[in-house]
CSV table of C-alpha atoms and ligand atoms in Angstrom, one decimal:
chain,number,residue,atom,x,y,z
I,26,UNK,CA,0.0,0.0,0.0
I,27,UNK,CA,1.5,3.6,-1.1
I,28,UNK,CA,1.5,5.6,2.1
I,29,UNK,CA,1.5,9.4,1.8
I,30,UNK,CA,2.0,11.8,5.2
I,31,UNK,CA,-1.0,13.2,6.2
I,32,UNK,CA,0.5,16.9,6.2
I,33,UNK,CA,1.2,16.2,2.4
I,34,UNK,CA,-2.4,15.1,2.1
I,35,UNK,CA,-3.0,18.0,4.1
I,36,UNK,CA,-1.6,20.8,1.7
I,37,UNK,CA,-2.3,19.0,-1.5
I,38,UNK,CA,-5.9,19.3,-0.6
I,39,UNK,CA,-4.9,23.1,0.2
I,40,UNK,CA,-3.5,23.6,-3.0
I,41,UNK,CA,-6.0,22.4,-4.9
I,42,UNK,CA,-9.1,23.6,-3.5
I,43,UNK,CA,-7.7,27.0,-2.2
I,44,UNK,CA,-8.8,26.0,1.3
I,45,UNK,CA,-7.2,26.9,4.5
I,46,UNK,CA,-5.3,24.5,6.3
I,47,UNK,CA,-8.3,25.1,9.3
I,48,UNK,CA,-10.9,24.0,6.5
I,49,UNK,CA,-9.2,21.2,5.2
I,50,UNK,CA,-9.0,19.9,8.8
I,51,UNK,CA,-12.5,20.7,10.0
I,52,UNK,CA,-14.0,18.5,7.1
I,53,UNK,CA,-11.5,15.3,7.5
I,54,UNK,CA,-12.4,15.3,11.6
I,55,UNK,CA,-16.0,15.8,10.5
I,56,UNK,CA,-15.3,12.8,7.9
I,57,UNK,CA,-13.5,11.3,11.4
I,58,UNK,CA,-16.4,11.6,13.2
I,59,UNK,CA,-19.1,10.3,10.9
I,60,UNK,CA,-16.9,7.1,10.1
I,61,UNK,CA,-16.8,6.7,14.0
I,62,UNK,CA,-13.2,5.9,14.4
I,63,UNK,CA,-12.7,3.5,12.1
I,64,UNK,CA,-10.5,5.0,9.7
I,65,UNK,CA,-7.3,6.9,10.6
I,66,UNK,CA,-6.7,10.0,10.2
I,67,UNK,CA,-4.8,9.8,6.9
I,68,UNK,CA,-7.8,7.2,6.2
I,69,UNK,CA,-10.3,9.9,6.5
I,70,UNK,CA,-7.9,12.9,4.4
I,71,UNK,CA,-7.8,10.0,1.3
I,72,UNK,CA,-11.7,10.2,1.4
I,73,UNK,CA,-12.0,13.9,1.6
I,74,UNK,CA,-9.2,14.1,-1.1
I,75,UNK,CA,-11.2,11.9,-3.0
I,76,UNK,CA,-14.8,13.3,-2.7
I,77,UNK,CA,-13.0,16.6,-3.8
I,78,UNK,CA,-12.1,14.9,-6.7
I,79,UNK,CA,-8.1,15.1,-6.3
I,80,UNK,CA,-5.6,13.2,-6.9
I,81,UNK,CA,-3.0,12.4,-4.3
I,82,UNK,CA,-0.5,10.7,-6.4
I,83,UNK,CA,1.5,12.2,-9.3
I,84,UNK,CA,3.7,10.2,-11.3
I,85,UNK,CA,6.0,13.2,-12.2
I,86,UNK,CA,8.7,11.0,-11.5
I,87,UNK,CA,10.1,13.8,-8.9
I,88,UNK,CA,11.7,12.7,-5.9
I,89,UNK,CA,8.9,14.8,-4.1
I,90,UNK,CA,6.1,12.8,-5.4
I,91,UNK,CA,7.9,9.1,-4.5
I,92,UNK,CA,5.9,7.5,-1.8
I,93,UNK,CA,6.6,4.2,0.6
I,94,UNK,CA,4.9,1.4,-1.4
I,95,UNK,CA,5.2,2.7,-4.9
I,96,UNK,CA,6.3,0.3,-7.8
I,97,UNK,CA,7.9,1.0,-11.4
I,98,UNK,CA,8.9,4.2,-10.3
I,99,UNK,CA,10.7,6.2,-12.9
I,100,UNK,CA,13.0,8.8,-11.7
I,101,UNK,CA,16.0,11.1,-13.9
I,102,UNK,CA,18.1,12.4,-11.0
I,103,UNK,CA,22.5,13.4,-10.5
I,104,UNK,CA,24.3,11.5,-8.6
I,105,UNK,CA,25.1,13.5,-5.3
I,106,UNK,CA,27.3,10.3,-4.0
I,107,UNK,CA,28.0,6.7,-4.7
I,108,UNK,CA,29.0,4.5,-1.8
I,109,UNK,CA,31.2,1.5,-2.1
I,110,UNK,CA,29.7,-2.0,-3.2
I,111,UNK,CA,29.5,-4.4,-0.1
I,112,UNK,CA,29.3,-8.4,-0.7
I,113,UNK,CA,27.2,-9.9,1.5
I,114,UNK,CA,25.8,-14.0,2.1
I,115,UNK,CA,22.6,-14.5,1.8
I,116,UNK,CA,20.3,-16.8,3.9
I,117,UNK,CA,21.1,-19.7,1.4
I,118,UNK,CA,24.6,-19.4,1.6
I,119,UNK,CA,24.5,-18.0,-1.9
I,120,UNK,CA,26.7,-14.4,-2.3
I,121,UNK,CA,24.8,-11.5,-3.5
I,122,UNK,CA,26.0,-7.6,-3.4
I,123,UNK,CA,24.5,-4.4,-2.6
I,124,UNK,CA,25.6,-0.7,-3.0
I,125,UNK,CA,24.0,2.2,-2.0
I,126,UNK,CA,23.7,6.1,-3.6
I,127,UNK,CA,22.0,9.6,-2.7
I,128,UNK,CA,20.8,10.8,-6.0
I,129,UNK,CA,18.9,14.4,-6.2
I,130,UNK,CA,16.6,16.1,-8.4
I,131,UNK,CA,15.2,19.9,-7.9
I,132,UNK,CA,12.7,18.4,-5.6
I,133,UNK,CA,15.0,16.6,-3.2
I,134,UNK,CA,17.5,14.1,-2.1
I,135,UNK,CA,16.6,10.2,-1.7
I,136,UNK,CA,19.0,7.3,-1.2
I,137,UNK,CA,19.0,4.6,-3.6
I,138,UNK,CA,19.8,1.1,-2.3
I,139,UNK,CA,20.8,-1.1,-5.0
I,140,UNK,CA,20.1,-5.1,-4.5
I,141,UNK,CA,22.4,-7.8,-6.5
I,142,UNK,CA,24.3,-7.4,-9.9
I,143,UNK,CA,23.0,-3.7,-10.4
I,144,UNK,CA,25.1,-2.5,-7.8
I,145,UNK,CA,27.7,-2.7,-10.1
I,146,UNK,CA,26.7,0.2,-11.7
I,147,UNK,CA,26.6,1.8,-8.6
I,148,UNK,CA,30.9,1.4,-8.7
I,149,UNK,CA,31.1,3.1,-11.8
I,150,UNK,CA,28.9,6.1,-10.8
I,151,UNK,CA,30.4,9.7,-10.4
I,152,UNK,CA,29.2,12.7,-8.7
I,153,UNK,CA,27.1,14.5,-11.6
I,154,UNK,CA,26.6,12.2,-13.7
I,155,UNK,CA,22.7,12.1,-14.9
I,156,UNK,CA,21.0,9.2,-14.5
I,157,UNK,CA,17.4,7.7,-15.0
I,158,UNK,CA,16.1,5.1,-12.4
I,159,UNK,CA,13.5,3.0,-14.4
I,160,UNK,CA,11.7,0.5,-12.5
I,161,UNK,CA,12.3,0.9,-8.5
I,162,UNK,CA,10.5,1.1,-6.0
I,163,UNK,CA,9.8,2.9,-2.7
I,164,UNK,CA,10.7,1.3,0.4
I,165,UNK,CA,10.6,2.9,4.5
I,166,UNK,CA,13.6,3.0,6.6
I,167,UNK,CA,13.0,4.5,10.0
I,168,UNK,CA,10.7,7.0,8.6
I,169,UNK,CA,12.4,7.8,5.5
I,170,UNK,CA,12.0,7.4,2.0
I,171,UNK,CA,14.2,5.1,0.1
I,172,UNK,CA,14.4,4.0,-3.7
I,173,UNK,CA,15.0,0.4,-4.4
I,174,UNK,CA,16.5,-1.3,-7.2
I,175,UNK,CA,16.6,-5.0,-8.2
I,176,UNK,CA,17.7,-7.3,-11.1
I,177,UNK,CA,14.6,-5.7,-12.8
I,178,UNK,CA,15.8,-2.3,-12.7
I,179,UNK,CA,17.2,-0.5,-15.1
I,180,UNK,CA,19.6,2.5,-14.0
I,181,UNK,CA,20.8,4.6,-17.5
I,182,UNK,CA,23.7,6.8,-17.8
I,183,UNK,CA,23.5,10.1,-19.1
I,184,UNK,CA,20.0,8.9,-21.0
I,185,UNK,CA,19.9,11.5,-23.9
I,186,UNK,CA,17.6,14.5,-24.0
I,187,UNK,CA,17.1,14.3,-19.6
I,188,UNK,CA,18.3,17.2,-17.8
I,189,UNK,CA,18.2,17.5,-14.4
I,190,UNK,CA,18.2,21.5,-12.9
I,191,UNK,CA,19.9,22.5,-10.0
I,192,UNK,CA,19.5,19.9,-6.9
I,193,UNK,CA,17.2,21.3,-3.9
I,194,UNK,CA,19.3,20.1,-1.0
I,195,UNK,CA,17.7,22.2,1.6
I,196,UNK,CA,15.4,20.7,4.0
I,197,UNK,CA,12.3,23.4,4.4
I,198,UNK,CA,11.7,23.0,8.2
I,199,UNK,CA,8.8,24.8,10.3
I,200,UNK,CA,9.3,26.1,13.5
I,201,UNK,CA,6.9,25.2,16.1
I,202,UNK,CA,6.3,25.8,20.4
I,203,UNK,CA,6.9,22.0,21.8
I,204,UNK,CA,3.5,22.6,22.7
I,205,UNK,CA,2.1,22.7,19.8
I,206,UNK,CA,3.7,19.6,18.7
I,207,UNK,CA,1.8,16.6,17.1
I,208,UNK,CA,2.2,13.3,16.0
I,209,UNK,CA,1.9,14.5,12.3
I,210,UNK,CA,4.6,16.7,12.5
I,211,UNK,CA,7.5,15.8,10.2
I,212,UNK,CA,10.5,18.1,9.5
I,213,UNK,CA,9.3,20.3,12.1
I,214,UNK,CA,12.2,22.5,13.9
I,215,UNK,CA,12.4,23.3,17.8
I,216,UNK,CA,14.7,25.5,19.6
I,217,UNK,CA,15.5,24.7,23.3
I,218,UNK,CA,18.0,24.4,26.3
I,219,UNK,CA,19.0,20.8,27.2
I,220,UNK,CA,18.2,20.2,30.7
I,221,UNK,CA,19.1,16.7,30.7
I,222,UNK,CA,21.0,14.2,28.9
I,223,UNK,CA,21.2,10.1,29.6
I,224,UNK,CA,23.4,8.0,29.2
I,225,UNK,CA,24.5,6.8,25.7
I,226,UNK,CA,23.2,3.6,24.9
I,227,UNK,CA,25.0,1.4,22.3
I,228,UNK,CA,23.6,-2.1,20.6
I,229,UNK,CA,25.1,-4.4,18.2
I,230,UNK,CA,23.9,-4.6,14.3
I,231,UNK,CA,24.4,-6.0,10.9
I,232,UNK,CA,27.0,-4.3,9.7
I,233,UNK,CA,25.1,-5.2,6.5
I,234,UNK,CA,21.7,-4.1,6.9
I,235,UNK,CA,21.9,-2.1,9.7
I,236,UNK,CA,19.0,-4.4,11.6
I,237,UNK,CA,19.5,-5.2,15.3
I,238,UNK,CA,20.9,-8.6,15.5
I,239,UNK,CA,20.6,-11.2,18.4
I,240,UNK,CA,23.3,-12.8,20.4
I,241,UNK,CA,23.6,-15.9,21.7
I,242,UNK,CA,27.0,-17.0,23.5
I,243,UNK,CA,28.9,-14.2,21.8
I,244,UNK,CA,27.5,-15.4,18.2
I,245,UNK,CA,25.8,-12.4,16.5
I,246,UNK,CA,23.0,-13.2,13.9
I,247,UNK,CA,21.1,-11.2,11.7
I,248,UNK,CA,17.5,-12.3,10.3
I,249,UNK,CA,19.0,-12.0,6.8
I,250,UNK,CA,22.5,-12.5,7.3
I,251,UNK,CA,23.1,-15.0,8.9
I,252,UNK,CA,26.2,-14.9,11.6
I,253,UNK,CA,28.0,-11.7,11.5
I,254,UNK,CA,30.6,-9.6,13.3
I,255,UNK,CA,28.6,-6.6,14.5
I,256,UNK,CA,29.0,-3.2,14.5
I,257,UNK,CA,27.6,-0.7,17.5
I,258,UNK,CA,24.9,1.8,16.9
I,259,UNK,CA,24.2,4.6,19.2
I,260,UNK,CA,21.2,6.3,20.9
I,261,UNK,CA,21.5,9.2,22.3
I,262,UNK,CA,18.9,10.6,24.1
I,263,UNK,CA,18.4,14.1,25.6
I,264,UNK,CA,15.4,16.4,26.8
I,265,UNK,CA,14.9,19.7,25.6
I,266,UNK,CA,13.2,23.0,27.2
I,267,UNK,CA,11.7,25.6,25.0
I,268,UNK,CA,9.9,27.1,27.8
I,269,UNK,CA,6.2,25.8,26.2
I,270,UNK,CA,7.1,22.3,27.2
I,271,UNK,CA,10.1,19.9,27.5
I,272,UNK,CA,10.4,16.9,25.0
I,273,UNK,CA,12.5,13.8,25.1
I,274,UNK,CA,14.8,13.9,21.8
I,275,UNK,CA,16.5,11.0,19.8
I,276,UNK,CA,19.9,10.7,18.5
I,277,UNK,CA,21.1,8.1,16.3
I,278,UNK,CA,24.7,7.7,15.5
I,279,UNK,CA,25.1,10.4,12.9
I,280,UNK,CA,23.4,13.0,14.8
I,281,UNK,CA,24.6,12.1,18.1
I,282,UNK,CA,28.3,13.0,16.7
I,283,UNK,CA,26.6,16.0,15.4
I,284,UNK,CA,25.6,17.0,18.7
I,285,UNK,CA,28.7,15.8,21.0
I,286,UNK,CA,30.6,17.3,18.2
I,287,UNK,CA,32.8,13.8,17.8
I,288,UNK,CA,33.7,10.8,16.0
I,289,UNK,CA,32.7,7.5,15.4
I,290,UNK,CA,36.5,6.4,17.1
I,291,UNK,CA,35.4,8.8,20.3
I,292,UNK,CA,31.7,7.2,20.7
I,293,UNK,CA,33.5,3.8,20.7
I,294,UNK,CA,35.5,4.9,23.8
I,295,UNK,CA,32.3,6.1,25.2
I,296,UNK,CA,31.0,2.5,24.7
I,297,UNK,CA,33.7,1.1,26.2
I,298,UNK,CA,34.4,3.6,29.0
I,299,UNK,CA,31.3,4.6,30.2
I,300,UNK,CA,32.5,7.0,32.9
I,301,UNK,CA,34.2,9.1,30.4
I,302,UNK,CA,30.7,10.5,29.2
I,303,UNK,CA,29.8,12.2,32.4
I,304,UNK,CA,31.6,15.4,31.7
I,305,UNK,CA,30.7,15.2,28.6
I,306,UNK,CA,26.9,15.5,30.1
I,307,UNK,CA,27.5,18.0,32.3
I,308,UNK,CA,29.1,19.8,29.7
I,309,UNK,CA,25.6,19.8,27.2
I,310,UNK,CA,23.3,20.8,30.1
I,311,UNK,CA,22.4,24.2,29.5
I,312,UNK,CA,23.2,24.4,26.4
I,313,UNK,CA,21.1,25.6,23.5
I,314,UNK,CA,20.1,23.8,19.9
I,315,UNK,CA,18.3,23.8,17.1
I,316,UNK,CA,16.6,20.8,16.0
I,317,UNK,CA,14.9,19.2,13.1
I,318,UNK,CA,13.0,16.1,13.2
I,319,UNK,CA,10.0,14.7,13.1
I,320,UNK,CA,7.4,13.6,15.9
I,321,UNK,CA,6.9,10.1,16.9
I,322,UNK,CA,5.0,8.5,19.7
I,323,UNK,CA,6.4,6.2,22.2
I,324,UNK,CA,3.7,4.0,22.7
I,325,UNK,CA,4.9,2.3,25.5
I,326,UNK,CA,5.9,5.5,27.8
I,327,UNK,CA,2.4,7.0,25.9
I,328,UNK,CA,4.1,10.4,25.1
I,329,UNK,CA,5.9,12.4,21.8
I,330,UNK,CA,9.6,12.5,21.1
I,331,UNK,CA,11.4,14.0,18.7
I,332,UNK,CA,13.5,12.2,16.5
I,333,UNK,CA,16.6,14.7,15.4
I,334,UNK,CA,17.5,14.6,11.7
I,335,UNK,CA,19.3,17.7,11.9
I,336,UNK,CA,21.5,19.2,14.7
I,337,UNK,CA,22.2,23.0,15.3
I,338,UNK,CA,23.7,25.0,17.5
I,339,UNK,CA,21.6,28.0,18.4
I,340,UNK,CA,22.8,30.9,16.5
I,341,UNK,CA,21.3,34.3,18.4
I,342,UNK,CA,21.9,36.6,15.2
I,343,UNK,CA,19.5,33.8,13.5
I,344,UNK,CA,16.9,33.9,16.4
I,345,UNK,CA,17.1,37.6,16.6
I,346,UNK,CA,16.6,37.8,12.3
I,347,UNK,CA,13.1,35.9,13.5
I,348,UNK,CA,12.3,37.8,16.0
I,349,UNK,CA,12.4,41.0,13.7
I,350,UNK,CA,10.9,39.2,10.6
I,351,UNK,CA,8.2,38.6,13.1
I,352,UNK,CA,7.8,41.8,14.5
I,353,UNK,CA,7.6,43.7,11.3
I,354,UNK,CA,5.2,41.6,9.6
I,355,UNK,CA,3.1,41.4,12.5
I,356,UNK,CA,0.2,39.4,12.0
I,357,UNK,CA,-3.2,38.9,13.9
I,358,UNK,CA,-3.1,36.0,15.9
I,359,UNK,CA,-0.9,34.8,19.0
I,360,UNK,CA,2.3,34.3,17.1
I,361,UNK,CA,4.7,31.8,18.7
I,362,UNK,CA,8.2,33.8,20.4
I,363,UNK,CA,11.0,31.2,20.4
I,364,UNK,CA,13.1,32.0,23.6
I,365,UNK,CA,16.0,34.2,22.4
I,366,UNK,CA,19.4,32.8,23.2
I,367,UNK,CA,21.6,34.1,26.2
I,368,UNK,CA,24.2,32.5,24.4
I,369,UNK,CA,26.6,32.5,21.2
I,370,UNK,CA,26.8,29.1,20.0
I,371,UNK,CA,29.8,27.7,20.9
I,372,UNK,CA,33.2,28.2,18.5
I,373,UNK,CA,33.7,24.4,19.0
I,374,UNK,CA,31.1,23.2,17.5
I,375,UNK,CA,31.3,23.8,13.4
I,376,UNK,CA,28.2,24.5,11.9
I,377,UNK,CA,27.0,21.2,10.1
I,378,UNK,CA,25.8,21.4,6.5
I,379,UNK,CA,22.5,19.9,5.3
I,380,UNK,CA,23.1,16.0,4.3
I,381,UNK,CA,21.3,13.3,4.6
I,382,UNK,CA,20.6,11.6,7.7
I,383,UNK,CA,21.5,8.0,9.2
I,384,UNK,CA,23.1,6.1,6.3
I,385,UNK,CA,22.3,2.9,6.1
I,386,UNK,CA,24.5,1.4,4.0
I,387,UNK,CA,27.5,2.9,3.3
M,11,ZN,ZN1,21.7,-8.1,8.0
């Protein structure tokens, strides 16, 4: 089943009908209501979407428009970066390859994971090159979109007549109170003082797939892979004040070295030391960030967290642009006052560019 967001349900509907986002809403909790809970709430949007006569899914072959659950997707993107090709055994015995990619179009970014001989292709793949994707499909990892490819796909290279503009890298966050913080929101971005941070947890994987693996007498095996030497994944996680509310926030390896400003080499001795991480608590309490992520629930504690995509330091010249963008465009309306920060972000801490998150395969 193709599963599109509900905010992109949300402003498609918007778009089309010249509705406000407060209109849209009323009419898929009035469609909520009359079904009597027993659709969700992107249930519901589909049915509104679809009395209105609109049609949620556009094969443009944009990155934008490539949902979860998609097949035969078509897609003429440039290579941003190829990663290496990695042999791995399959449940069988048998050997089989894969090889990931981040390819871009003027719509976005999306990884491509490429299963068996096609990752071959992947090896001979340079930055820039043009390429069309014929035949993938759309798979979810943790919450993100991912382009598959199999023996059945067929990658081109430089496919005449295709050009692909200029690649939109940036990730178009909103800024929101915690408070006002829901379950839909993805790519939302929070500003707020750390006022607590736990300790770093650590558990194997595949080095393969990047799934959890189980271990029995110090033997490591993955669903799919069989018996493999792990490697350790991190979780970091942290609570954040805005002053609306505080909110538990979750690091994953890449963004926890974002925000302890480290390497992989340093969150090994951190694994293996514990103690050594104490000062380094101590040291982020109090301190001020910028976050993007999206919302999830914790079903089993029963409350939001955010998981971080993105890692900033607060930057007061940034927060105090806002502040007068806000002020001079003043609109009716409570509008929503991040707190400004006391302090200059740190000089130790570089400012990280905009790439993609958690890499699965590399
Ligand atoms: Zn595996």
């Amino acid at each position: 089943m193709i599963r599109i967001p509900y905010p992109d349900i949300l402003s498609r509907i918007q778009q089309k009908t010249g509705m406000t986002a407060e209109q849209v809403e009323a009419r898929i909790n009035s469609k909520l209501e009359q079904l009597s809970g027993l659709v969700s709430k992107e249930g519901a949007a589909n049915i509104v979407a679809s009395e209105l006569g609109i049609r949620l899914l556009d094969q443009t072959g944009k990155i934008k428009d490539i949902y979860t659950g998609m097949r035969g997707i078509e897609n003429a993107a440039k290579v941003i970066e190829a990663y290496e090709v990695r042999e791995f055994a399959r449940a069988d015995g048998t050997m089989s390859k894969v090889a990931s990619m981040l390819i871009g179009d003027e719509t976005g970014t999306i990884r491509v994971v490429c299963w068996g001989q096609i990752a071959d292709t992947i090896r001979t793949l340079k930055p820039d090159t043009t390429i069309r994707i014929v035949g993938a499909y759309c798979r979810d990892n943790n919450g993100r979109k991912e382009l598959h490819c199999n023996e059945q796909t067929k990658i081109q290279l430089n496919p005449p007549g295709v050009i692909v503009g200029e690649i939109q890298r940036k990730v178009s966050s909103q800024r929101k109170s915690m408070k006002e913080l829901t379950e839909q929101d993805d790519n939302v971005e929070v500003l707020g003082t750390v006022v607590q941070v736990f300790d770093l947890k650590f558990y194997p994987v595949c080095p393969q797939c990047n799934k959890r693996v189980t271990e029995e007498n110090g033997t490591f095996t993955c669903a799919e892979h069989n018996v493999v030497s792990p490697e350790h994944n991190t979780i970091l996680n942290i609570v954040l004040d805005d002053g609306t509310d505080n909110m538990r926030c979750v690091f994953f390896k890449n963004q926890a070295m974002k925000l302890l400003n480290c390497g992989n080499e340093q969150l090994q001795t951190f694994r293996l030391n514990p103690a050594t991480f104490e000062d380094v608590k101590t040291r982020l309490l109090g301190e001020q960030y910028k976050l993007i992520g999206r919302v999830k629930k914790n079903d089993y504690f029963q409350r939001l967290e955010i998981v971080v995509q993105l890692v900033f330091p607060a930057s007061a010249k940034e927060e105090l642009a806002r502040l007068e963008t806000q002020s001079s465009n003043s609109t009716s309306g409570p509008v929503y006052t991040p707190p400004t920060p006391t302090t200059l972000p740190r000089t130790n801490v570089s400012e990280p560019t905009i790439e993609p998150i958690e890499e699965r395969i590399q």
